mmCIF file of C-alpha atoms and ligand atoms in Angstrom:
data_model
loop_
_atom_site.group_PDB
_atom_site.id
_atom_site.type_symbol
_atom_site.label_atom_id
_atom_site.label_comp_id
_atom_site.label_asym_id
_atom_site.label_seq_id
_atom_site.Cartn_x
_atom_site.Cartn_y
_atom_site.Cartn_z
ATOM 1 C CA MET A 183 -45.959 -107.189 88.659
ATOM 2 C CA SER A 184 -43.966 -108.294 91.644
ATOM 3 C CA ALA A 185 -46.623 -110.048 93.765
ATOM 4 C CA THR A 186 -44.662 -113.524 94.696
ATOM 5 C CA THR A 187 -42.880 -110.586 96.896
ATOM 6 C CA LEU A 188 -45.648 -110.101 98.577
ATOM 7 C CA GLU A 189 -45.162 -106.729 99.320
ATOM 8 C CA TYR A 190 -47.414 -103.632 98.888
ATOM 9 C CA THR A 191 -46.481 -102.335 95.865
ATOM 10 C CA PRO A 192 -48.311 -99.889 93.131
ATOM 11 C CA ALA A 193 -48.589 -103.150 90.855
ATOM 12 C CA VAL A 194 -50.561 -104.960 93.934
ATOM 13 C CA GLU A 195 -52.818 -101.642 94.634
ATOM 14 C CA ARG A 196 -53.849 -101.065 91.038
ATOM 15 C CA ALA A 197 -54.360 -105.091 91.020
ATOM 16 C CA THR A 198 -56.762 -105.439 93.909
ATOM 17 C CA ARG A 199 -58.184 -101.927 93.539
ATOM 18 C CA ASP A 200 -61.800 -102.733 93.208
ATOM 19 C CA VAL A 201 -61.532 -105.561 95.536
ATOM 20 C CA TRP A 202 -60.824 -102.844 98.185
ATOM 21 C CA GLN A 203 -63.368 -100.529 97.154
ATOM 22 C CA ARG A 204 -65.835 -102.898 97.704
ATOM 23 C CA VAL A 205 -64.712 -104.360 101.481
ATOM 24 C CA ARG A 206 -62.907 -100.894 102.528
ATOM 25 C CA HIS A 207 -66.305 -100.635 105.246
ATOM 26 C CA VAL A 208 -65.592 -104.262 106.570
ATOM 27 C CA ILE A 209 -61.682 -104.462 106.285
ATOM 28 C CA PRO A 210 -60.108 -102.247 108.805
ATOM 29 C CA ASP A 211 -57.225 -100.007 106.221
ATOM 30 C CA VAL A 212 -54.324 -100.847 107.753
ATOM 31 C CA GLU A 213 -54.819 -104.163 107.421
ATOM 32 C CA TRP A 214 -55.310 -104.108 103.447
ATOM 33 C CA PRO A 215 -51.628 -103.921 102.835
ATOM 34 C CA VAL A 216 -50.893 -106.998 104.177
ATOM 35 C CA HIS A 217 -54.367 -108.830 102.207
ATOM 36 C CA ALA A 218 -53.999 -107.309 98.893
ATOM 37 C CA PRO A 219 -50.713 -109.271 98.319
ATOM 38 C CA LEU A 220 -51.605 -112.396 98.899
ATOM 39 C CA ILE A 221 -55.252 -111.322 96.795
ATOM 40 C CA ALA A 222 -53.258 -110.679 94.047
ATOM 41 C CA ARG A 223 -50.700 -113.808 94.303
ATOM 42 C CA ILE A 224 -54.281 -116.420 94.705
ATOM 43 C CA ASN A 225 -55.516 -114.402 91.793
ATOM 44 C CA GLU A 226 -52.721 -115.086 89.383
ATOM 45 C CA LEU A 227 -52.100 -118.465 90.807
ATOM 46 C CA LYS A 228 -55.586 -119.631 90.153
ATOM 47 C CA THR A 229 -54.756 -118.919 86.141
ATOM 48 C CA GLU A 230 -51.528 -120.924 86.403
ATOM 49 C CA ARG A 231 -53.440 -123.718 88.435
ATOM 50 C CA ASN A 232 -56.358 -123.736 86.207
ATOM 51 C CA ALA A 233 -58.283 -123.830 89.643
ATOM 52 C CA ILE A 234 -60.947 -122.535 90.918
ATOM 53 C CA ILE A 235 -61.958 -121.517 94.739
ATOM 54 C CA LEU A 236 -65.585 -122.204 96.355
ATOM 55 C CA ALA A 237 -66.143 -120.498 99.326
ATOM 56 C CA HIS A 238 -68.709 -121.063 102.023
ATOM 57 C CA ASN A 239 -70.651 -117.969 103.236
ATOM 58 C CA TYR A 240 -68.677 -118.180 106.376
ATOM 59 C CA GLN A 241 -65.275 -117.198 105.000
ATOM 60 C CA VAL A 242 -64.251 -113.719 105.895
ATOM 61 C CA PRO A 243 -64.145 -110.778 103.504
ATOM 62 C CA GLU A 244 -60.800 -111.142 102.006
ATOM 63 C CA ILE A 245 -61.386 -114.603 100.889
ATOM 64 C CA PHE A 246 -65.127 -114.311 99.956
ATOM 65 C CA TYR A 247 -64.642 -111.103 98.190
ATOM 66 C CA GLY A 248 -60.908 -111.253 97.752
ATOM 67 C CA VAL A 249 -60.305 -114.594 95.906
ATOM 68 C CA ALA A 250 -63.488 -116.626 95.157
ATOM 69 C CA ASP A 251 -64.730 -117.506 91.805
ATOM 70 C CA TYR A 252 -67.939 -119.028 93.378
ATOM 71 C CA THR A 253 -69.478 -117.818 97.185
ATOM 72 C CA GLY A 254 -72.533 -120.173 98.625
ATOM 73 C CA ASP A 255 -74.442 -122.410 100.863
ATOM 74 C CA SER A 256 -73.643 -125.837 101.444
ATOM 75 C CA LEU A 257 -75.681 -126.536 98.724
ATOM 76 C CA GLY A 258 -74.636 -124.108 96.229
ATOM 77 C CA LEU A 259 -70.998 -124.800 96.488
ATOM 78 C CA ALA A 260 -71.682 -128.859 95.778
ATOM 79 C CA GLN A 261 -73.651 -127.731 92.932
ATOM 80 C CA PHE A 262 -71.325 -125.270 91.850
ATOM 81 C CA GLY A 263 -68.010 -127.889 92.041
ATOM 82 C CA ALA A 264 -69.958 -130.910 90.436
ATOM 83 C CA GLY A 265 -70.642 -128.452 87.055
ATOM 84 C CA THR A 266 -66.549 -126.630 87.414
ATOM 85 C CA ASP A 267 -64.205 -127.844 84.498
ATOM 86 C CA ALA A 268 -61.457 -126.569 86.736
ATOM 87 C CA ASP A 269 -58.003 -128.914 87.290
ATOM 88 C CA VAL A 270 -58.619 -128.171 91.182
ATOM 89 C CA ILE A 271 -60.832 -126.672 93.481
ATOM 90 C CA VAL A 272 -59.609 -125.006 96.142
ATOM 91 C CA LEU A 273 -62.864 -125.336 98.743
ATOM 92 C CA CYS A 274 -62.412 -122.444 101.714
ATOM 93 C CA GLY A 275 -65.031 -123.987 104.213
ATOM 94 C CA VAL A 276 -64.384 -127.345 106.073
ATOM 95 C CA HIS A 277 -63.283 -130.156 105.035
ATOM 96 C CA PHE A 278 -66.447 -131.871 105.126
ATOM 97 C CA MET A 279 -67.533 -129.640 101.874
ATOM 98 C CA ALA A 280 -64.045 -130.318 100.310
ATOM 99 C CA GLU A 281 -64.558 -134.087 101.147
ATOM 100 C CA THR A 282 -68.087 -133.584 99.249
ATOM 101 C CA ALA A 283 -66.593 -131.790 96.508
ATOM 102 C CA LYS A 284 -64.101 -134.776 95.542
ATOM 103 C CA ILE A 285 -67.151 -137.082 96.126
ATOM 104 C CA LEU A 286 -68.504 -135.047 93.136
ATOM 105 C CA SER A 287 -65.460 -134.930 91.403
ATOM 106 C CA PRO A 288 -63.127 -137.377 91.891
ATOM 107 C CA GLU A 289 -60.539 -136.940 88.947
ATOM 108 C CA LYS A 290 -59.951 -133.283 90.171
ATOM 109 C CA THR A 291 -57.477 -132.279 92.856
ATOM 110 C CA VAL A 292 -59.570 -130.809 95.846
ATOM 111 C CA LEU A 293 -57.603 -128.672 97.680
ATOM 112 C CA ILE A 294 -58.698 -127.533 101.896
ATOM 113 C CA PRO A 295 -56.460 -124.834 102.843
ATOM 114 C CA ASP A 296 -56.459 -126.607 106.835
ATOM 115 C CA VAL A 297 -57.194 -130.097 107.711
ATOM 116 C CA ARG A 298 -58.309 -129.360 110.888
ATOM 117 C CA ALA A 299 -61.229 -126.838 109.852
ATOM 118 C CA GLY A 300 -63.252 -130.075 110.943
ATOM 119 C CA CYS A 301 -67.575 -129.379 112.200
ATOM 120 C CA SER A 302 -68.702 -130.156 115.819
ATOM 121 C CA LEU A 303 -72.122 -132.165 113.858
ATOM 122 C CA ALA A 304 -69.581 -134.076 110.986
ATOM 123 C CA ALA A 305 -67.225 -135.209 114.223
ATOM 124 C CA SER A 306 -70.590 -136.518 116.531
ATOM 125 C CA ILE A 307 -71.440 -139.644 114.092
ATOM 126 C CA THR A 308 -69.370 -142.513 112.302
ATOM 127 C CA GLY A 309 -70.023 -144.840 109.999
ATOM 128 C CA LYS A 310 -69.826 -147.433 112.586
ATOM 129 C CA SER A 311 -72.282 -145.726 114.870
ATOM 130 C CA LEU A 312 -74.736 -145.041 111.875
ATOM 131 C CA ARG A 313 -75.044 -148.781 110.609
ATOM 132 C CA ALA A 314 -76.338 -149.508 114.567
ATOM 133 C CA MET A 315 -78.582 -146.954 114.426
ATOM 134 C CA LYS A 316 -79.811 -148.641 111.042
ATOM 135 C CA ALA A 317 -79.860 -152.018 112.860
ATOM 136 C CA ARG A 318 -82.141 -150.945 114.967
ATOM 137 C CA TYR A 319 -84.580 -148.910 112.406
ATOM 138 C CA PRO A 320 -84.872 -151.668 109.405
ATOM 139 C CA GLY A 321 -85.402 -150.305 106.433
ATOM 140 C CA VAL A 322 -85.902 -146.774 107.290
ATOM 141 C CA PRO A 323 -84.561 -144.861 105.009
ATOM 142 C CA VAL A 324 -81.401 -142.305 106.336
ATOM 143 C CA VAL A 325 -81.423 -138.582 105.474
ATOM 144 C CA SER A 326 -77.784 -137.036 106.103
ATOM 145 C CA TYR A 327 -77.037 -133.333 106.418
ATOM 146 C CA VAL A 328 -74.074 -133.181 104.353
ATOM 147 C CA ASN A 329 -72.592 -131.824 107.664
ATOM 148 C CA THR A 330 -70.730 -135.286 107.918
ATOM 149 C CA THR A 331 -68.011 -137.290 106.281
ATOM 150 C CA ALA A 332 -67.795 -139.701 103.357
ATOM 151 C CA ASP A 333 -68.125 -142.614 105.815
ATOM 152 C CA VAL A 334 -71.843 -141.497 107.508
ATOM 153 C CA LYS A 335 -72.812 -140.213 103.445
ATOM 154 C CA ALA A 336 -71.820 -143.703 102.145
ATOM 155 C CA GLU A 337 -74.126 -144.899 104.704
ATOM 156 C CA SER A 338 -77.419 -142.868 104.022
ATOM 157 C CA ASP A 339 -79.460 -142.990 101.054
ATOM 158 C CA ILE A 340 -79.911 -139.586 100.173
ATOM 159 C CA CYS A 341 -78.018 -136.383 102.027
ATOM 160 C CA CYS A 342 -79.906 -132.613 102.614
ATOM 161 C CA THR A 343 -78.452 -129.423 103.482
ATOM 162 C CA SER A 344 -80.397 -126.317 105.470
ATOM 163 C CA ALA A 345 -81.683 -125.533 102.137
ATOM 164 C CA ASN A 346 -83.804 -128.404 101.337
ATOM 165 C CA ALA A 347 -84.213 -130.848 104.026
ATOM 166 C CA VAL A 348 -88.083 -130.687 104.415
ATOM 167 C CA GLN A 349 -88.327 -131.524 101.028
ATOM 168 C CA VAL A 350 -85.179 -134.263 100.620
ATOM 169 C CA VAL A 351 -87.378 -136.074 103.374
ATOM 170 C CA GLU A 352 -90.790 -135.868 101.539
ATOM 171 C CA SER A 353 -89.383 -136.575 98.393
ATOM 172 C CA LEU A 354 -88.547 -140.510 99.703
ATOM 173 C CA GLY A 355 -92.407 -140.876 100.294
ATOM 174 C CA VAL A 356 -92.254 -142.538 103.346
ATOM 175 C CA ASP A 357 -93.931 -142.220 107.001
ATOM 176 C CA ARG A 358 -90.927 -141.863 109.126
ATOM 177 C CA VAL A 359 -86.888 -141.405 108.392
ATOM 178 C CA ILE A 360 -83.558 -141.986 110.094
ATOM 179 C CA PHE A 361 -82.181 -138.282 110.241
ATOM 180 C CA THR A 362 -78.489 -137.369 111.196
ATOM 181 C CA PRO A 363 -76.988 -135.436 112.457
ATOM 182 C CA ASP A 364 -78.069 -132.229 113.675
ATOM 183 C CA LYS A 365 -80.936 -132.631 115.818
ATOM 184 C CA TYR A 366 -82.539 -129.079 115.886
ATOM 185 C CA LEU A 367 -82.494 -129.224 112.175
ATOM 186 C CA GLY A 368 -84.313 -132.622 112.653
ATOM 187 C CA ARG A 369 -86.687 -130.953 114.805
ATOM 188 C CA TYR A 370 -87.668 -127.942 113.011
ATOM 189 C CA VAL A 371 -87.697 -130.416 109.541
ATOM 190 C CA ALA A 372 -90.413 -132.130 112.323
ATOM 191 C CA SER A 373 -92.178 -129.025 112.515
ATOM 192 C CA LYS A 374 -92.452 -129.008 108.833
ATOM 193 C CA THR A 375 -93.827 -132.459 107.869
ATOM 194 C CA ASP A 376 -96.124 -135.132 108.670
ATOM 195 C CA VAL A 377 -93.439 -137.589 108.490
ATOM 196 C CA GLU A 378 -92.215 -138.901 111.752
ATOM 197 C CA ILE A 379 -88.336 -137.848 112.352
ATOM 198 C CA ILE A 380 -85.728 -140.095 113.992
ATOM 199 C CA LEU A 381 -83.399 -137.749 115.029
ATOM 200 C CA TRP A 382 -79.780 -138.436 116.450
ATOM 201 C CA GLU A 383 -78.143 -136.234 118.753
ATOM 202 C CA GLY A 384 -75.833 -133.910 117.373
ATOM 203 C CA ALA A 385 -75.240 -129.793 117.604
ATOM 204 C CA CYS A 386 -73.381 -127.349 115.814
ATOM 205 C CA GLU A 387 -71.075 -126.018 118.230
ATOM 206 C CA VAL A 388 -72.153 -122.228 117.331
ATOM 207 C CA HIS A 389 -75.639 -122.279 116.497
ATOM 208 C CA GLU A 390 -76.453 -123.912 120.123
ATOM 209 C CA ARG A 391 -75.143 -121.733 122.088
ATOM 210 C CA PHE A 392 -77.743 -118.724 120.696
ATOM 211 C CA THR A 393 -80.807 -118.649 123.184
ATOM 212 C CA GLY A 394 -84.680 -117.587 122.572
ATOM 213 C CA GLN A 395 -84.588 -115.224 125.818
ATOM 214 C CA GLU A 396 -81.083 -113.111 123.934
ATOM 215 C CA LEU A 397 -83.405 -112.737 121.293
ATOM 216 C CA ARG A 398 -86.044 -111.170 122.903
ATOM 217 C CA GLU A 399 -83.650 -108.446 124.643
ATOM 218 C CA TYR A 400 -82.792 -107.543 121.305
ATOM 219 C CA ARG A 401 -85.682 -107.257 120.293
ATOM 220 C CA GLN A 402 -87.318 -105.157 123.080
ATOM 221 C CA ALA A 403 -83.844 -103.311 122.917
ATOM 222 C CA ARG A 404 -84.078 -102.689 119.365
ATOM 223 C CA PRO A 405 -87.512 -102.704 117.948
ATOM 224 C CA GLY A 406 -88.361 -103.532 114.119
ATOM 225 C CA LEU A 407 -85.505 -104.857 114.690
ATOM 226 C CA HIS A 408 -85.636 -108.628 111.572
ATOM 227 C CA ILE A 409 -83.724 -111.796 113.051
ATOM 228 C CA MET A 410 -82.995 -114.307 110.412
ATOM 229 C CA ALA A 411 -82.122 -117.289 112.149
ATOM 230 C CA HIS A 412 -80.580 -120.753 110.812
ATOM 231 C CA PRO A 413 -82.392 -124.001 111.322
ATOM 232 C CA GLU A 414 -79.133 -125.139 113.510
ATOM 233 C CA CYS A 415 -80.324 -123.173 115.952
ATOM 234 C CA PRO A 416 -82.424 -124.120 118.828
ATOM 235 C CA PRO A 417 -86.210 -124.653 118.812
ATOM 236 C CA ASP A 418 -86.786 -121.489 120.984
ATOM 237 C CA VAL A 419 -84.511 -119.351 118.508
ATOM 238 C CA LEU A 420 -86.261 -120.305 116.034
ATOM 239 C CA ALA A 421 -88.988 -119.431 117.756
ATOM 240 C CA GLU A 422 -88.555 -115.558 117.717
ATOM 241 C CA ALA A 423 -87.088 -115.416 114.255
ATOM 242 C CA ASP A 424 -89.110 -113.765 111.201
ATOM 243 C CA PHE A 425 -87.154 -115.841 108.962
ATOM 244 C CA VAL A 426 -85.941 -119.078 109.411
ATOM 245 C CA GLY A 427 -83.273 -120.191 106.117
ATOM 246 C CA SER A 428 -79.623 -121.705 105.140
ATOM 247 C CA THR A 429 -76.995 -119.155 104.801
ATOM 248 C CA SER A 430 -77.984 -118.425 101.305
ATOM 249 C CA GLY A 431 -81.493 -118.261 102.133
ATOM 250 C CA MET A 432 -80.773 -115.629 104.654
ATOM 251 C CA ILE A 433 -78.965 -113.687 101.866
ATOM 252 C CA ARG A 434 -81.837 -113.968 99.533
ATOM 253 C CA HIS A 435 -84.622 -112.981 102.017
ATOM 254 C CA VAL A 436 -82.653 -109.437 102.783
ATOM 255 C CA ALA A 437 -81.902 -108.611 98.786
ATOM 256 C CA ASP A 438 -86.063 -109.329 98.695
ATOM 257 C CA THR A 439 -86.978 -107.434 101.907
ATOM 258 C CA ARG A 440 -84.138 -104.921 102.854
ATOM 259 C CA PRO A 441 -85.469 -104.431 106.192
ATOM 260 C CA ALA A 442 -84.229 -101.622 107.664
ATOM 261 C CA GLU A 443 -82.169 -103.616 110.659
ATOM 262 C CA VAL A 444 -81.314 -107.272 110.766
ATOM 263 C CA ALA A 445 -80.092 -109.422 113.208
ATOM 264 C CA LEU A 446 -78.280 -113.243 111.096
ATOM 265 C CA ILE A 447 -78.605 -115.447 113.803
ATOM 266 C CA THR A 448 -75.228 -117.261 112.976
ATOM 267 C CA GLU A 449 -71.825 -117.065 111.851
ATOM 268 C CA CYS A 450 -70.436 -114.017 112.325
ATOM 269 C CA SER A 451 -68.772 -113.001 108.904
ATOM 270 C CA MET A 452 -71.940 -113.652 106.758
ATOM 271 C CA ALA A 453 -72.877 -110.153 108.753
ATOM 272 C CA SER A 454 -69.618 -108.849 107.365
ATOM 273 C CA ASN A 455 -69.983 -110.296 104.203
ATOM 274 C CA VAL A 456 -73.535 -109.578 103.250
ATOM 275 C CA SER A 457 -73.588 -105.608 104.903
ATOM 276 C CA VAL A 458 -70.788 -104.969 101.476
ATOM 277 C CA GLU A 459 -73.843 -106.011 99.444
ATOM 278 C CA PHE A 460 -76.718 -104.468 100.961
ATOM 279 C CA PRO A 461 -74.987 -101.097 102.512
ATOM 280 C CA ASP A 462 -78.577 -99.723 103.161
ATOM 281 C CA VAL A 463 -79.143 -102.434 106.225
ATOM 282 C CA LYS A 464 -78.041 -102.117 109.730
ATOM 283 C CA PHE A 465 -77.079 -105.329 110.551
ATOM 284 C CA THR A 466 -76.692 -105.681 114.536
ATOM 285 C CA GLN A 467 -73.973 -108.297 115.207
ATOM 286 C CA PRO A 468 -75.429 -111.284 117.973
ATOM 287 C CA CYS A 469 -72.975 -113.580 116.625
ATOM 288 C CA ASN A 470 -70.409 -116.502 117.227
ATOM 289 C CA LEU A 471 -67.853 -117.127 115.096
ATOM 290 C CA CYS A 472 -67.256 -120.636 114.164
ATOM 291 C CA PRO A 473 -63.415 -121.862 115.309
ATOM 292 C CA HIS A 474 -63.625 -123.894 112.154
ATOM 293 C CA MET A 475 -63.996 -121.728 109.643
ATOM 294 C CA GLN A 476 -61.597 -119.479 111.316
ATOM 295 C CA ARG A 477 -59.116 -121.617 110.107
ATOM 296 C CA ILE A 478 -59.134 -120.837 106.517
ATOM 297 C CA THR A 479 -57.060 -117.778 105.686
ATOM 298 C CA LEU A 480 -55.153 -116.321 102.343
ATOM 299 C CA PRO A 481 -51.533 -117.378 103.711
ATOM 300 C CA LYS A 482 -53.203 -121.123 103.660
ATOM 301 C CA VAL A 483 -54.865 -120.595 100.576
ATOM 302 C CA LEU A 484 -51.971 -119.153 98.692
ATOM 303 C CA ARG A 485 -49.807 -121.929 100.058
ATOM 304 C CA ALA A 486 -52.553 -124.898 99.267
ATOM 305 C CA LEU A 487 -52.263 -123.051 95.809
ATOM 306 C CA GLU A 488 -48.393 -122.822 95.224
ATOM 307 C CA THR A 489 -47.588 -126.584 97.022
ATOM 308 C CA LEU A 490 -51.179 -128.385 95.812
ATOM 309 C CA SER A 491 -51.571 -129.767 99.552
ATOM 310 C CA PRO A 492 -53.485 -130.676 101.366
ATOM 311 C CA GLN A 493 -55.082 -132.583 98.743
ATOM 312 C CA VAL A 494 -58.081 -133.880 99.906
ATOM 313 C CA GLU A 495 -58.934 -137.841 99.278
ATOM 314 C CA VAL A 496 -61.716 -140.415 99.762
ATOM 315 C CA PRO A 497 -61.146 -144.009 99.503
ATOM 316 C CA ALA A 498 -63.248 -145.255 95.797
ATOM 317 C CA GLU A 499 -65.404 -147.431 97.370
ATOM 318 C CA VAL A 500 -66.824 -144.833 100.161
ATOM 319 C CA ALA A 501 -66.793 -142.139 97.415
ATOM 320 C CA ALA A 502 -68.654 -144.076 95.108
ATOM 321 C CA ARG A 503 -71.706 -144.853 97.428
ATOM 322 C CA ALA A 504 -71.357 -141.425 99.253
ATOM 323 C CA LYS A 505 -71.828 -140.216 95.801
ATOM 324 C CA VAL A 506 -75.544 -142.017 95.082
ATOM 325 C CA ALA A 507 -76.426 -140.006 98.301
ATOM 326 C CA VAL A 508 -75.125 -136.716 97.318
ATOM 327 C CA GLU A 509 -76.299 -137.056 93.520
ATOM 328 C CA ARG A 510 -80.103 -137.764 95.289
ATOM 329 C CA MET A 511 -80.239 -134.350 97.249
ATOM 330 C CA LEU A 512 -78.994 -132.684 93.729
ATOM 331 C CA ALA A 513 -81.833 -134.217 92.057
ATOM 332 C CA VAL A 514 -84.280 -132.889 94.591
ATOM 333 C CA GLY A 515 -82.430 -129.145 94.290
ATOM 334 C CA ARG A 516 -83.541 -126.143 96.131
ATOM 335 C CA SER A 517 -86.545 -126.531 98.121
ATOM 336 C CA SER A 518 -88.472 -123.302 98.092
ATOM 337 C CA SER A 519 -90.336 -123.460 101.575
ATOM 338 C CA LEU A 520 -86.591 -123.993 103.288
ATOM 339 C CA SER A 521 -84.251 -121.884 101.751
HETATM 340 P P1 13P B 873 -75.600 -123.452 105.156
HETATM 341 O O1 13P B 873 -75.653 -124.804 104.321
HETATM 342 O O2 13P B 873 -76.692 -122.908 105.322
HETATM 343 O O3 13P B 873 -74.082 -122.507 104.526
HETATM 344 O O4 13P B 873 -74.915 -123.937 106.362
HETATM 345 C C1 13P B 873 -73.384 -124.763 106.325
HETATM 346 C C2 13P B 873 -73.177 -124.451 108.086
HETATM 347 O O5 13P B 873 -72.511 -125.423 108.281
HETATM 348 C C3 13P B 873 -74.240 -124.041 108.990
HETATM 349 O O6 13P B 873 -73.140 -123.805 109.708
HETATM 350 FE FE1 SF4 B 874 -70.543 -126.908 111.507
HETATM 351 FE FE2 SF4 B 874 -71.280 -124.895 112.968
HETATM 352 FE FE3 SF4 B 874 -69.476 -124.388 112.369
HETATM 353 FE FE4 SF4 B 874 -71.270 -124.783 110.545
HETATM 354 S S1 SF4 B 874 -71.090 -123.058 112.254
HETATM 355 S S2 SF4 B 874 -69.379 -125.668 109.895
HETATM 356 S S3 SF4 B 874 -72.603 -126.481 110.982
HETATM 357 S S4 SF4 B 874 -69.343 -126.110 113.322
#
């Protein structure tokens, strides 16, 4: 196959035919001859480099279905990354996810196709500002969402994701915790536990844009609509939702309940990915794009594998402390109540 020429040759067409059959309803026909040669070459290079590609549920379908070896939520990516024996991990997601992979596997080469793929939550807190907060509440343990930098994880007692936040908070056996940085996830956790939650004022720039009023309008316009929301949404949005959960939790809920019509109150690309698996479910799309997730594209994935860059590095001393907090979370696992 002459995939290195990045032309849509008959060999490339054959190599990518199965992927195309899956994604043809969510990717325009005219785009496929551009994506297919990239997909074919990336998949060849993965073998040559003993690399795996981990893709978050918000990645575009050509990455999610074309080149990813594992897809999932933040918790799933961390769990899978910790167990792989590949030499190279390409993290198709945002920077904190790649950092988590590096923290758990310091001996591996961890690549992120665009280092500018950040996160408004991770940007809302630093190790220094967390140290100042801890000084105000001596002895109170810190639970940090994985949507944080390695520095912040290193200052934390334990990490959590949207899939296990309640369970993690309760695993500590204390009366109160500092919860960083997502105030909305923190409030949601507070509504599910007796543990007092001391909040940080961070928010996701994507999920905080949804409003309860727009969901009420969607519901009125579409009787029977099943609304699922990510816990990074504000409380008035969660109050309107029929189900609240992590991105993978929402996918499992669609699989389990097969509603006729669903609104996924989260990032846009996820509805495209899920609709491939569940063609009988109608997805209405009141969605917002995450500009950071959208920075990851097939040409950048190819370049990362060709050049083995940009590599994610975490100073050894920071990584060692951050690893303790991440591994404590992995030992708690995934909650059945908030998944
Ligand atoms: P999940 O862990 O639920 O996939 O969420 C990650 C994220 O960044 C959501 O905005
Ligand atoms: Fe961060 Fe929000 Fe984007 Fe998730 S959707 S990566 S929380 S900015």
